[in-house]
Coordinates of C-alpha atoms in Angstrom, one line a residue:
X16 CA 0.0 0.0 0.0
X17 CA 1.3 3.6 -0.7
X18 CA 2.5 5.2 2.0
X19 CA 0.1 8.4 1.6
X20 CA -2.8 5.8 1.8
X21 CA -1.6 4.4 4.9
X22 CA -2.7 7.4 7.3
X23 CA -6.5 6.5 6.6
X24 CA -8.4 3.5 8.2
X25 CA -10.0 0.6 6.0
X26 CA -13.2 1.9 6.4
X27 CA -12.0 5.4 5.5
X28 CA -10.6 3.7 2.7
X29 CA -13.4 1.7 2.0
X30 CA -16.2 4.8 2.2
X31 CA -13.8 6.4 -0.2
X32 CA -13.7 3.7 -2.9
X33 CA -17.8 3.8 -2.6
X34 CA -17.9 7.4 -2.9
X35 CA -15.5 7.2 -5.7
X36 CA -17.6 4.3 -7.7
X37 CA -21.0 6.0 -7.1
X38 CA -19.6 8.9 -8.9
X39 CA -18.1 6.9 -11.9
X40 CA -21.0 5.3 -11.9
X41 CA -23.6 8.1 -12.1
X42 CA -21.4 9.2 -15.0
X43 CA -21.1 6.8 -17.0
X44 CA -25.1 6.2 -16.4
X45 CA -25.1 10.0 -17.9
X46 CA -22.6 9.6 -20.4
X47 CA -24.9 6.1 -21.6
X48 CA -28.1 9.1 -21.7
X49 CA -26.0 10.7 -23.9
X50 CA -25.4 8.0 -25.9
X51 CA -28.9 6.8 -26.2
X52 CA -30.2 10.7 -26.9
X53 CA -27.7 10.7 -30.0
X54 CA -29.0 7.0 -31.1
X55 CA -32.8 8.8 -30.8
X56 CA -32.0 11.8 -32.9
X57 CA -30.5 9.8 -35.3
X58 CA -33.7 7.6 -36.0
X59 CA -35.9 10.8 -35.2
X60 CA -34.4 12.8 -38.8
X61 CA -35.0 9.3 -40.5
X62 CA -38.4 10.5 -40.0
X63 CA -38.0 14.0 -40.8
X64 CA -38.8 14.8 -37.5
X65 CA -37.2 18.3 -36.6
X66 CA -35.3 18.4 -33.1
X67 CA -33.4 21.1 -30.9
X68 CA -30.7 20.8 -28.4
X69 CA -29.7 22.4 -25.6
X70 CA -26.5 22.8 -24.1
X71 CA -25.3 22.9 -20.0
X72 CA -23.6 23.0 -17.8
X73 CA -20.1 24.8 -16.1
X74 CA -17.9 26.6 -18.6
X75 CA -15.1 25.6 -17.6
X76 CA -15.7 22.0 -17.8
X77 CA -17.0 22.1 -21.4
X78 CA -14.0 23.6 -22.1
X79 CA -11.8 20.7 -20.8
X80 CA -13.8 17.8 -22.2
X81 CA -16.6 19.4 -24.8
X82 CA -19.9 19.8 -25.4
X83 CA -21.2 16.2 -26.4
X84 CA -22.1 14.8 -22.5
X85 CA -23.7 18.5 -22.0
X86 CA -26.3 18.8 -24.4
X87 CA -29.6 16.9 -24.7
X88 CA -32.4 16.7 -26.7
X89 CA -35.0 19.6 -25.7
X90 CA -37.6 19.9 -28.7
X91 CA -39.1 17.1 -30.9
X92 CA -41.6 18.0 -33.5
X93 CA -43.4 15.0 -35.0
X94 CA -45.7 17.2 -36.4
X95 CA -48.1 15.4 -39.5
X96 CA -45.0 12.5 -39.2
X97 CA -47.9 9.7 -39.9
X98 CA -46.5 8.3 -36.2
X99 CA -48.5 5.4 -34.1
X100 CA -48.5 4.5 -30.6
X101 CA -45.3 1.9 -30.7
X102 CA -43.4 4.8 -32.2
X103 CA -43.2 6.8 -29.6
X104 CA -41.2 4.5 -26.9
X105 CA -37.9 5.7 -28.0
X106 CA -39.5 9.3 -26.5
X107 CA -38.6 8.1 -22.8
X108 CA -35.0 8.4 -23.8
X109 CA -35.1 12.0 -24.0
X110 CA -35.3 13.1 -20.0
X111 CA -34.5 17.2 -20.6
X112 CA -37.2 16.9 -23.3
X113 CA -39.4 20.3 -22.8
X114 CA -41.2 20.8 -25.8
X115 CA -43.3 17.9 -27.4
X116 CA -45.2 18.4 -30.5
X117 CA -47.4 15.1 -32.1
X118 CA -50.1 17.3 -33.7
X119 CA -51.4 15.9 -36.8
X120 CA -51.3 12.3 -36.4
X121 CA -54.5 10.0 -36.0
X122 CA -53.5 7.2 -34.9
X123 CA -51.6 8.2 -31.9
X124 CA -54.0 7.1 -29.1
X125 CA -54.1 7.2 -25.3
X126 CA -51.6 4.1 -25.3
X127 CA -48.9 6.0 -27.2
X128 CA -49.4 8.5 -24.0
X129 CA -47.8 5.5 -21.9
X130 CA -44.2 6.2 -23.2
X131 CA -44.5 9.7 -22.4
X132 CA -44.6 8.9 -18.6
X133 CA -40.8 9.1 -17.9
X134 CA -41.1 12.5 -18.9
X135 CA -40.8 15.0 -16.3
X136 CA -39.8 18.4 -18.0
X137 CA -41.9 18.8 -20.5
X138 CA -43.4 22.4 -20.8
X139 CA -45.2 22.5 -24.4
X140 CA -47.1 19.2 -25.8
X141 CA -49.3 19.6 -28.7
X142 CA -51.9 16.6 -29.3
X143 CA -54.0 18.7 -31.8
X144 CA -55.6 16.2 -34.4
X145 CA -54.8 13.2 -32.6
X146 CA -57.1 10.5 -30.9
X147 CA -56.2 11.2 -27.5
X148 CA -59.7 11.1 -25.3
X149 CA -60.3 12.1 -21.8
X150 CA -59.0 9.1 -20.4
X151 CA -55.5 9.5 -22.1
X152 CA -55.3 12.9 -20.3
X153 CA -55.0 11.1 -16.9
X154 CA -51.8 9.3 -18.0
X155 CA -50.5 13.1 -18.2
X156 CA -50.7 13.7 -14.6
X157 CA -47.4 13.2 -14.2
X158 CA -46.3 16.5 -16.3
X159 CA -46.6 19.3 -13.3
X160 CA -44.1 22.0 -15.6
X161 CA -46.6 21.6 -18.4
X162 CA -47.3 25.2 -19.5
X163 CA -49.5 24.6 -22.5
X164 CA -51.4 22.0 -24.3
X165 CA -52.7 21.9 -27.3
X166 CA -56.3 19.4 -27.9
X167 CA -58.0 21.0 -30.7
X168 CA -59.7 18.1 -33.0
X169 CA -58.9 15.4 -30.4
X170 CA -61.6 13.5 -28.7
X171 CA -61.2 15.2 -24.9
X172 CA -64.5 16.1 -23.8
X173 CA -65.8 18.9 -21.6
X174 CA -65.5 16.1 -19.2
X175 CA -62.3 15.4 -19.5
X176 CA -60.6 18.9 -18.5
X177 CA -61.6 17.6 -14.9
X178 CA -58.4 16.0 -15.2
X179 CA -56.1 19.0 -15.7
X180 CA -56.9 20.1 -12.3
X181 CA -53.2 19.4 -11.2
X182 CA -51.6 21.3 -13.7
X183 CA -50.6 24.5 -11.8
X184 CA -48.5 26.0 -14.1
X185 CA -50.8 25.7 -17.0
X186 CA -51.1 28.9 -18.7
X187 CA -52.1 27.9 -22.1
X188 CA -55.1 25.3 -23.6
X189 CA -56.2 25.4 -26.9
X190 CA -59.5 23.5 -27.9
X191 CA -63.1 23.9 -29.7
X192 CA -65.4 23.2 -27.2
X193 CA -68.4 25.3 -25.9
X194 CA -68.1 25.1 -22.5
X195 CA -71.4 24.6 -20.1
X196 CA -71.2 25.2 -16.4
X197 CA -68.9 21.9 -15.9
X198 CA -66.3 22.5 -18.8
X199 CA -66.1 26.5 -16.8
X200 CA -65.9 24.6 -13.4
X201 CA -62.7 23.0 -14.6
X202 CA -60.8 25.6 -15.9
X203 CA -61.4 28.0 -13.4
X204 CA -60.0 26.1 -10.8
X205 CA -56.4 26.3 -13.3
X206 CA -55.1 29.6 -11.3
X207 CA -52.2 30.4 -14.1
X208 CA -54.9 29.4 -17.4
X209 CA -55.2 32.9 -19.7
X210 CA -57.2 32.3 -22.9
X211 CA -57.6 33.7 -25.6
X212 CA -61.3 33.6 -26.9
X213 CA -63.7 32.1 -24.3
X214 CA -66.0 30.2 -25.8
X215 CA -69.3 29.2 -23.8
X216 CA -72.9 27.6 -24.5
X217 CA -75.8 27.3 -22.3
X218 CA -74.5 29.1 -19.5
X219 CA -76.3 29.3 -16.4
X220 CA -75.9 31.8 -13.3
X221 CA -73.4 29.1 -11.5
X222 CA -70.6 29.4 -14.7
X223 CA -71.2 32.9 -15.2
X224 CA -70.2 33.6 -11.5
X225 CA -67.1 31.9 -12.0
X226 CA -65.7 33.6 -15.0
X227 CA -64.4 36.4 -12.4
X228 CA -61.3 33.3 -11.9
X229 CA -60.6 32.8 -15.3
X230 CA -58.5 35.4 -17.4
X231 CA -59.5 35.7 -20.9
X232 CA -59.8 38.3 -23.3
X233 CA -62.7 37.5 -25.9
X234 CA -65.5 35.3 -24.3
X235 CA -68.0 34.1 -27.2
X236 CA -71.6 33.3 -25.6
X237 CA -73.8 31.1 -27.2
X238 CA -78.0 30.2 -26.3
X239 CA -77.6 31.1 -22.8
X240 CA -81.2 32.0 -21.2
X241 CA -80.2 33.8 -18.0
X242 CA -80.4 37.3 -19.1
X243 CA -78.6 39.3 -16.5
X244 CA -74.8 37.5 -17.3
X245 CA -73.5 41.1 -18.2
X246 CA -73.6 42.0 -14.5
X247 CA -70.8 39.3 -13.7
X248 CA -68.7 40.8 -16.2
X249 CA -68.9 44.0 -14.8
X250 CA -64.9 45.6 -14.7
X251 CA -63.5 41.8 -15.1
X252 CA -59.9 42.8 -15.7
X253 CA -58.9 41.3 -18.8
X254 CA -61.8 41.0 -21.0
X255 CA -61.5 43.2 -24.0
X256 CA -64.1 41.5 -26.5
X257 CA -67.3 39.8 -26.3
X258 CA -69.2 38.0 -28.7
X259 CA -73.1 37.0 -28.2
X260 CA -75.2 34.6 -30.2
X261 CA -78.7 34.1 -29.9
X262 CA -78.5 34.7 -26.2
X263 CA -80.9 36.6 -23.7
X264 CA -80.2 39.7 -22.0
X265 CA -81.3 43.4 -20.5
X266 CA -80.7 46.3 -21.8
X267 CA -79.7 47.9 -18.0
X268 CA -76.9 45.3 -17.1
X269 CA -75.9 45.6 -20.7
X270 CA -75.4 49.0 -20.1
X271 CA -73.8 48.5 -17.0
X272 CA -71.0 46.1 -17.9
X273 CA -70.0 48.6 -20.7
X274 CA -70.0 51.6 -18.5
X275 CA -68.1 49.7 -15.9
X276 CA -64.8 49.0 -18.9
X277 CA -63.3 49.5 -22.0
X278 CA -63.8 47.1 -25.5
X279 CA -61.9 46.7 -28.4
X280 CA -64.7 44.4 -30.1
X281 CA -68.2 43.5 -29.7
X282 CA -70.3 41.6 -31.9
X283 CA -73.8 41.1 -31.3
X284 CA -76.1 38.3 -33.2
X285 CA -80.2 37.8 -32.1
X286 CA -79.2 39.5 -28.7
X287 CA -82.2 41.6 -28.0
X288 CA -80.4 44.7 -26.7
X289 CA -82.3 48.2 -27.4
X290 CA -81.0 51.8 -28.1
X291 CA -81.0 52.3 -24.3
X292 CA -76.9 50.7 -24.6
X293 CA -76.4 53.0 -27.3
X294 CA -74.9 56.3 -25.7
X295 CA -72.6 53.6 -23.5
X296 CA -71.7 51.8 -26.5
X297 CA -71.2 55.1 -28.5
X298 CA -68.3 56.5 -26.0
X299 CA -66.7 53.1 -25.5
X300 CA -63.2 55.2 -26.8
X301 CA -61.4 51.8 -27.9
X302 CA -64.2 50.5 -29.5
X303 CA -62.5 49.4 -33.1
X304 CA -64.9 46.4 -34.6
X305 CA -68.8 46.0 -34.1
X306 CA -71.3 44.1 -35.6
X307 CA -74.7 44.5 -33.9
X308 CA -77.4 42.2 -35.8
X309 CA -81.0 40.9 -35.2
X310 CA -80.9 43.1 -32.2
X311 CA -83.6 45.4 -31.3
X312 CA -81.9 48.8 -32.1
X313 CA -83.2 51.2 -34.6
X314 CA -80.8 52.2 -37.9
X315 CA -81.8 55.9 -36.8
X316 CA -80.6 55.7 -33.4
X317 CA -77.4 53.8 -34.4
X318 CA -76.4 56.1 -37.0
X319 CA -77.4 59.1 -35.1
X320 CA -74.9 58.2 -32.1
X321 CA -71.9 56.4 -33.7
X322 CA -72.2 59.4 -36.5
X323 CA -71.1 61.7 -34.0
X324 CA -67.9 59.7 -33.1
X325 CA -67.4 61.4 -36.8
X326 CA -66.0 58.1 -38.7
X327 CA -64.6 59.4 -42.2
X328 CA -67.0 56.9 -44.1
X329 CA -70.5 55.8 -43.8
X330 CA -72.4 53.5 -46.0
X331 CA -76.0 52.6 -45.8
X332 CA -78.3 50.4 -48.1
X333 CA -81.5 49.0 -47.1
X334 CA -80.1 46.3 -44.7
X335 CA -77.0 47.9 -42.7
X336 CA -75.0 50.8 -41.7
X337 CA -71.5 50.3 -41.9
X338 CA -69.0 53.3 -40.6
X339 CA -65.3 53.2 -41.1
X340 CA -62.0 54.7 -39.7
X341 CA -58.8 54.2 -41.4
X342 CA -55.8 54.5 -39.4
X343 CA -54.5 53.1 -36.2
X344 CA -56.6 51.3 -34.8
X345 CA -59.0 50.7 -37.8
X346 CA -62.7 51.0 -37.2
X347 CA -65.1 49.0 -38.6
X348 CA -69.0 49.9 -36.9
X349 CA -72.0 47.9 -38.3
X350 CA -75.6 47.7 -38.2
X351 CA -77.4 45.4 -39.6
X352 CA -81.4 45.4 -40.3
X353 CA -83.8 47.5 -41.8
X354 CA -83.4 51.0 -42.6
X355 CA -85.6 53.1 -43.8
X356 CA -84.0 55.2 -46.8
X357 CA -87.2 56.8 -47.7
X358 CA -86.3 58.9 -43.8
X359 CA -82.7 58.6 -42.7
X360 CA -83.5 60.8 -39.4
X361 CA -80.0 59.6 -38.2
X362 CA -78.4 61.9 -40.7
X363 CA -78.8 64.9 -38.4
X364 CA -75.8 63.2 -37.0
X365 CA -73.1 64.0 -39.1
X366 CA -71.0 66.3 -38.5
X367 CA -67.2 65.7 -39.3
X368 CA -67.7 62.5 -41.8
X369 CA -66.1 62.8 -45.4
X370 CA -67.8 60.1 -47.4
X371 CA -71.6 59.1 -47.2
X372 CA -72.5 56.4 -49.7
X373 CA -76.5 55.6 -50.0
X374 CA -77.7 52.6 -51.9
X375 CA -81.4 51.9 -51.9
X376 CA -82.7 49.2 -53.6
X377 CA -86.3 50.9 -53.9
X378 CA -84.8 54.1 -55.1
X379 CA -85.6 56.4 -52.9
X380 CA -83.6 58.3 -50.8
X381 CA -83.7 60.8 -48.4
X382 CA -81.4 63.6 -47.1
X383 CA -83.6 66.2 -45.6
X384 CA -82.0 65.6 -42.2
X385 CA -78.4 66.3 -43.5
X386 CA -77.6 69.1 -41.4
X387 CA -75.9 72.5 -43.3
X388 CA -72.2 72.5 -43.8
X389 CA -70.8 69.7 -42.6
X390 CA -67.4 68.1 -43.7
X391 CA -68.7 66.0 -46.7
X392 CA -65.8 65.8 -49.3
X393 CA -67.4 63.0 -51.2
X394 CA -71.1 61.9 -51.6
X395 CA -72.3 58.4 -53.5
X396 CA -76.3 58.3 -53.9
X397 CA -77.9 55.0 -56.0
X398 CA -81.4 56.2 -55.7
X399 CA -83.8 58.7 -56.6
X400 CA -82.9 62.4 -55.7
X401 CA -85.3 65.4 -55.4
X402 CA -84.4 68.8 -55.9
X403 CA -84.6 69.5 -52.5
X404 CA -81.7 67.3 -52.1
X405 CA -79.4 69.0 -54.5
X406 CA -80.4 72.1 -52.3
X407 CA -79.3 69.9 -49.3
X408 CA -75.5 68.8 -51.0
X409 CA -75.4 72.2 -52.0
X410 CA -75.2 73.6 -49.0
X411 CA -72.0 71.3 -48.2
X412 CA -68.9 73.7 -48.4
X413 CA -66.1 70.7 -48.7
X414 CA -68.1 69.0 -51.3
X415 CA -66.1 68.0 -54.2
X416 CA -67.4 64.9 -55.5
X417 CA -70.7 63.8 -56.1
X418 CA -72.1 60.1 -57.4
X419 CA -75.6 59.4 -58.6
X420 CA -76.3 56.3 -60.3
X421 CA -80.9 55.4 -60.7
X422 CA -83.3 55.5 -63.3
X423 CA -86.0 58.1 -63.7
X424 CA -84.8 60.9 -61.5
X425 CA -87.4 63.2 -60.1
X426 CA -84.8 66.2 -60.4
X427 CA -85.0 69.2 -62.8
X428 CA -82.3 70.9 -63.8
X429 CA -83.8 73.9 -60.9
X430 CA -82.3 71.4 -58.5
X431 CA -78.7 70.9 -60.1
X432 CA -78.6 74.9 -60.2
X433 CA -78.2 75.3 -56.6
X434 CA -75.1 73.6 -57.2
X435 CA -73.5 76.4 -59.5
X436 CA -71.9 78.5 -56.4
X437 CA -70.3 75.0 -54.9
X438 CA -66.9 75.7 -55.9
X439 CA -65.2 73.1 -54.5
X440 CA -67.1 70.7 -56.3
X441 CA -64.5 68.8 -58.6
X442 CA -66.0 65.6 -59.9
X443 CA -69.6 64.8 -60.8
X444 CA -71.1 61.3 -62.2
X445 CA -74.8 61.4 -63.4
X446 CA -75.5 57.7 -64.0
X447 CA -79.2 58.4 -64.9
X448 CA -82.2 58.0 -66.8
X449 CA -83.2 60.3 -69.7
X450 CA -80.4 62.9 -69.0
X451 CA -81.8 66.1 -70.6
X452 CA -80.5 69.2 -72.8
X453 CA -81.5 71.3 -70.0
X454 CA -79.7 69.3 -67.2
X455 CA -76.5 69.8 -69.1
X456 CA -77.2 74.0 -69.5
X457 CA -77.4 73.8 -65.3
X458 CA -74.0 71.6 -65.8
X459 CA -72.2 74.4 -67.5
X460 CA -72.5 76.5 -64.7
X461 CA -70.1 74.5 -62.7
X462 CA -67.2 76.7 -63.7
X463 CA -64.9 74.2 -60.8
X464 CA -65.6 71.1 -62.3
X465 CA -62.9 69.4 -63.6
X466 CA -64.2 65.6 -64.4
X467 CA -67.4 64.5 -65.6
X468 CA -69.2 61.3 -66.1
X469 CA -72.6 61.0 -68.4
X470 CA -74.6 57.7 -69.3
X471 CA -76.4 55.7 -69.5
X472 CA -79.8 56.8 -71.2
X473 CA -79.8 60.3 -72.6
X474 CA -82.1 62.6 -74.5
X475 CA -79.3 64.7 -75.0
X476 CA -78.0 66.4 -78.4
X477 CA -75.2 68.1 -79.8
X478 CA -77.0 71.4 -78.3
X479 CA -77.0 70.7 -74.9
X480 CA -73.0 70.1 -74.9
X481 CA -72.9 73.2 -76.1
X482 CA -74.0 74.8 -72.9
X483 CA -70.5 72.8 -71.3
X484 CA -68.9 75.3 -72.8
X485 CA -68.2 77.3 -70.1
X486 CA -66.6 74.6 -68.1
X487 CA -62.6 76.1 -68.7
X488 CA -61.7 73.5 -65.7
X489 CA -62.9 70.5 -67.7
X490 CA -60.0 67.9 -67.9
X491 CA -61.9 64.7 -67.6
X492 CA -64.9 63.8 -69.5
X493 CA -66.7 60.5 -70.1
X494 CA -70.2 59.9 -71.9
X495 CA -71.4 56.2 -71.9
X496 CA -74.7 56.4 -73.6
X497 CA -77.0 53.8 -75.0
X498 CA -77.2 56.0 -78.0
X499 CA -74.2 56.5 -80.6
X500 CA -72.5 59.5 -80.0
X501 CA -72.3 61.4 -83.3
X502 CA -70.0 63.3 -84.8
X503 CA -71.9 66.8 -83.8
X504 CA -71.6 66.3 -80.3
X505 CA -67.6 65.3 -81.0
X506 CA -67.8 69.1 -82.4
X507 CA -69.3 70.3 -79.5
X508 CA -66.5 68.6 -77.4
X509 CA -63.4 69.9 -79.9
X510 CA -64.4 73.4 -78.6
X511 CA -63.8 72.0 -74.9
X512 CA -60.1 73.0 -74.7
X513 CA -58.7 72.0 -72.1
X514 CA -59.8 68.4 -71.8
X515 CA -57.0 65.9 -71.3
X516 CA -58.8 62.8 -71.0
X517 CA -62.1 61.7 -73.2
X518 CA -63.9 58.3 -72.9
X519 CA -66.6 57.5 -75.4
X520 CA -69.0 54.7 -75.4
X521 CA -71.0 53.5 -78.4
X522 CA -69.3 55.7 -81.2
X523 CA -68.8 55.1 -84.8
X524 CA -66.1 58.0 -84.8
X525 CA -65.8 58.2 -88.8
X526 CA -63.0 60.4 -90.1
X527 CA -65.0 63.7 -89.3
X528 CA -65.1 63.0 -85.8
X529 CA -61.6 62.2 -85.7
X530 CA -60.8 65.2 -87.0
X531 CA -62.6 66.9 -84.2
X532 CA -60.6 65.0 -81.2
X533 CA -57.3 66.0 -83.4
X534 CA -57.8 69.8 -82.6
X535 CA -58.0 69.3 -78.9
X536 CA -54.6 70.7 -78.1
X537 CA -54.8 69.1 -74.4
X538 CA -56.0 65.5 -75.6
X539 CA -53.6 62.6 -74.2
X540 CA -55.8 60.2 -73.4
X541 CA -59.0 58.5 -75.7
X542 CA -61.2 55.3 -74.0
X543 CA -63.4 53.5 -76.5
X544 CA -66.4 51.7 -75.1
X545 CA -68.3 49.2 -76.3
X546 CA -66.6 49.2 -79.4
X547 CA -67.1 47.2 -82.7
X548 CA -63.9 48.4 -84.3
X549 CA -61.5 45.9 -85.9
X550 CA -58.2 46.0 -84.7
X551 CA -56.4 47.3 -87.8
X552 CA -59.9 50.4 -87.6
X553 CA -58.0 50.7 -84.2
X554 CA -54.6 51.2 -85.5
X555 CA -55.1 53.4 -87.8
X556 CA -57.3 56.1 -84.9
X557 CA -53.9 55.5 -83.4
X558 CA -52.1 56.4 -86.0
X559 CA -54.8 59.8 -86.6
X560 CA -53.9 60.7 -83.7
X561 CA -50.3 59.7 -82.7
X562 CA -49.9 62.1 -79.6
X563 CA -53.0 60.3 -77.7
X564 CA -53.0 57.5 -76.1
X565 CA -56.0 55.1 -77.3
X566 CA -57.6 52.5 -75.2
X567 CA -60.3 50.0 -75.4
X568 CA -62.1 49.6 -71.9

């Protein structure tokens, strides 16, 4: 025996040499992990499975003998691999493993959970589209890190999220079930769980007390018949959208729950709510999406109050009112139900908006509410007009584009006169029926227009364009009649000198009316409509009139 040795006892010796072997042994047990976690990424790329590794451990130490016995296998995505149960027993070689993802393979059942049961790390495990059921989410038990799971299109029931109970740390569950009272029972008692979008069914007073424990931010309710849920969700601190279908409710506790916080989206559907919610819903400042249909709210009242939040754009047809925001955040506000075109009361509203588009099928609309001088730049009417109504846009001192598109307008060309002092107006479309001589003299007094749009049906000749003369500004002009147009009102149009840009529908244009358009000395642009022109009739305009640019639209 070495002397050194000698001034130790045998059992001193003896607890040394058991020391020593534990710790040789423990290592080599670690470096045999290794080994096996090496052998289990190897087969895991043979089935294009990705992986991640993560490396540990002191410095120093790497540095004297490397990296290879200090990293492990941390991520395995088996993702849409085709894997069954037996394939997954070379898993429980991979102790560090933290994130797990076997989405998108059927056949993996409750029994491939068995040879997840070593695991003890695992933070992340995705089981969507699988055919885990409730009973295979007992065998998980054993995964108290497990931060999020993922079960949408397995076959866990409501019943089975009783069995997540244990799972502390759980912050994360993604699935697609309604949940009743029981499905709400389990989660809430998951103190860490924040979801996304709520989603609940049938709900009676005993789950909607407990939503107060569970952190969400859009809760979706679905056919619940208590009616007074909104007073449980009175200032619940992190919901910031709700979503209602075909669920009852009061107006009052409505009103409440919206006075007592802030949304960001609401979307009503068969919720019978009345205009009582509508100033609270009106001021809610962060308010950027709503859809409020088959509810009991009047068009009037909804366009009267969310009008004065002065959206730039508002569109209304017979079945919705639709206002919009652009910028950060966009605004989308909706109605949608009957409106009553033939009295819009709710225009009285407007104040600040730029754009008001009216559609109505019946063709008949009405703006004797639209209050004087607002900020309309740009008004789009499908629909009768009266001339009281040209009286009304006249009185608009931003105006510059107007847009009416109907048959058999009511409107004499009285009405369009009260237009001829507007001189911001820029840009006028009359899409009409049986567009007159005499509409076209009140045209010609728009000395600021600069584009103009004719068409379809006309009564018009060559001597009401020559009341356009007038219009110096003119750059723009289209005429899409039903009717050829000849080569007198082409004349008419020569003496129009400053237009830049002339679209035609329906024209023969024979050499004399070519000869018009070539002494336009602004002309760079000529749109043929509705043409029956050959191409090589087409080539030879072009080559008439080399400087313009010809197009067939």
């Amino acid at each position: 025996m070495p002397r050194f040795l000698r001034q130790f006892g045998l059992r001193t010796l003896l607890l040394f040499c058991f020391v020593a072997a534990v710790c040789f042994g423990l290592l080599r047990w670690h470096m045999d992990g290794i080994h096996r976690q090496h052998a289990v990424a190897k087969e895991l790329l043979e089935r294009n499975a990705r992986i991640q590794w993560q490396t540990s451990g002191p410095k120093w130490l790497r540095d004297v003998v490397g990296d290879y016995y200090f990293t492990e296998l941390v991520m395995v995505d088996l993702q849409m691999r085709g894997q069954q149960d037996q394939e997954l027993s070379l898993l429980g070689d991979l102790p560090a493993l933290e994130r797990l993802y076997l989405a998108g393979n059927p056949l993996i059942s409750d029994q491939g959970l068995d040879h997840l049961r070593t695991l003890k790390h695992v933070r992340r495990l995705s089981l969507w589209g699988t055919g885990v059921t409730d009973e295979g989410l007992s065998k998980l038990s054993h995964l108290e890190a497990l931060e999020a799971l993922d079960l949408k299109d397995t076959k866990v029931t409501q019943a089975g999220l009783t069995k997540l109970v244990g799972f502390k740390n759980l912050r994360e569950l993604h699935h697609r079930l309604l949940l009743d009272d029981d499905g709400v029972t389990a989660i809430a008692q998951l103190p860490k769980l924040q979801i996304r979008d709520l989603k609940v069914n049938g709900l009676t007073e005993r789950g909607f007390a407990l939503l107060k424990n569970i952190s969400f931010t859009q809760l979706t309710i679905e056919n619940t018949q208590y009616a007074d849920w909104p007073r449980h969700l009175i200032s619940h601190p992190t919901m910031t959208e709700i979503v209602g279908h075909q669920s009852r409710t009061n107006s009052a506790s409505f009103k409440q729950m919206l006075a007592s916080k802030q949304f960001t989206l609401i979307r009503l559907k068969d919720v019978p709510v009345s205009d009582e919610i509508l100033p609270e819903l009106a001021v809610q400042k962060s308010l950027g999406n709503l859809l409020l249909s088959g509810t009991e709210i009047t068009a009037d009242e909804f366009l009267r109050q969310f009008a004065a939040r002065d959206p730039q754009q508002i569109y209304i047809n017979d079945v919705s009112v639709r206002m919009l925001e652009n910028g950060m955040p966009w605004i989308n506000v909706v109605y949608s139900g009957k409106v009553v075109m033939e009295r819009i009361s709710g225009l009285d509203g407007i104040q600040n908006t730029t754009t008001l588009s009216l559609v109505a099928k019946q063709d008949v609309v009405d703006l004797s509410h639209l209050p004087d001088k607002t900020l309309l730049k740009r008004v789009w009417i499908q629909g009768t007009l009266k001339d009281a109504d040209w009286h009304k846009l006249a009185m608009q001192e931003e105006l510059h584009t107007i847009i009416v598109i109907g048959k058999d307008q009511p409107f004499t060309s009285v009405g369009l006169l009260t237009m001829k002092d507007r001189e911001t107006l820029r840009s006028l479309r009359l899409d009409i029926g049986k567009l007159s001589n005499e509409h076209l003299a009140a045209i010609g007094e728009f000395r600021s227009l600069e584009a103009l749009i004719l068409g379809p049906d006309s009564n018009v000749t060559s001597e009401g364009f020559q009341r356009l003369i007038g219009l110096k500004n003119l750059k723009a002009l289209e005429i899409d009649f039903s009717e050829q147009v000849d080569d007198q009102i082409l004349a008419e149009l020569a003496k129009l000198e400053g237009l830049e840009t002339v679209t035609i529908g329906r024209s023969l244009l024979t050499d004399e009316g070519i000869s018009y358009l070539r002494k336009m000395p602004n002309l760079t642009e000529l749109g043929i409509r509705h043409t029956s022109r050959s191409p090589s009739d087409l080539l030879r305009l072009q080559e008439a009139l080399p400087s313009v640019k010809v197009r067939l639209r």
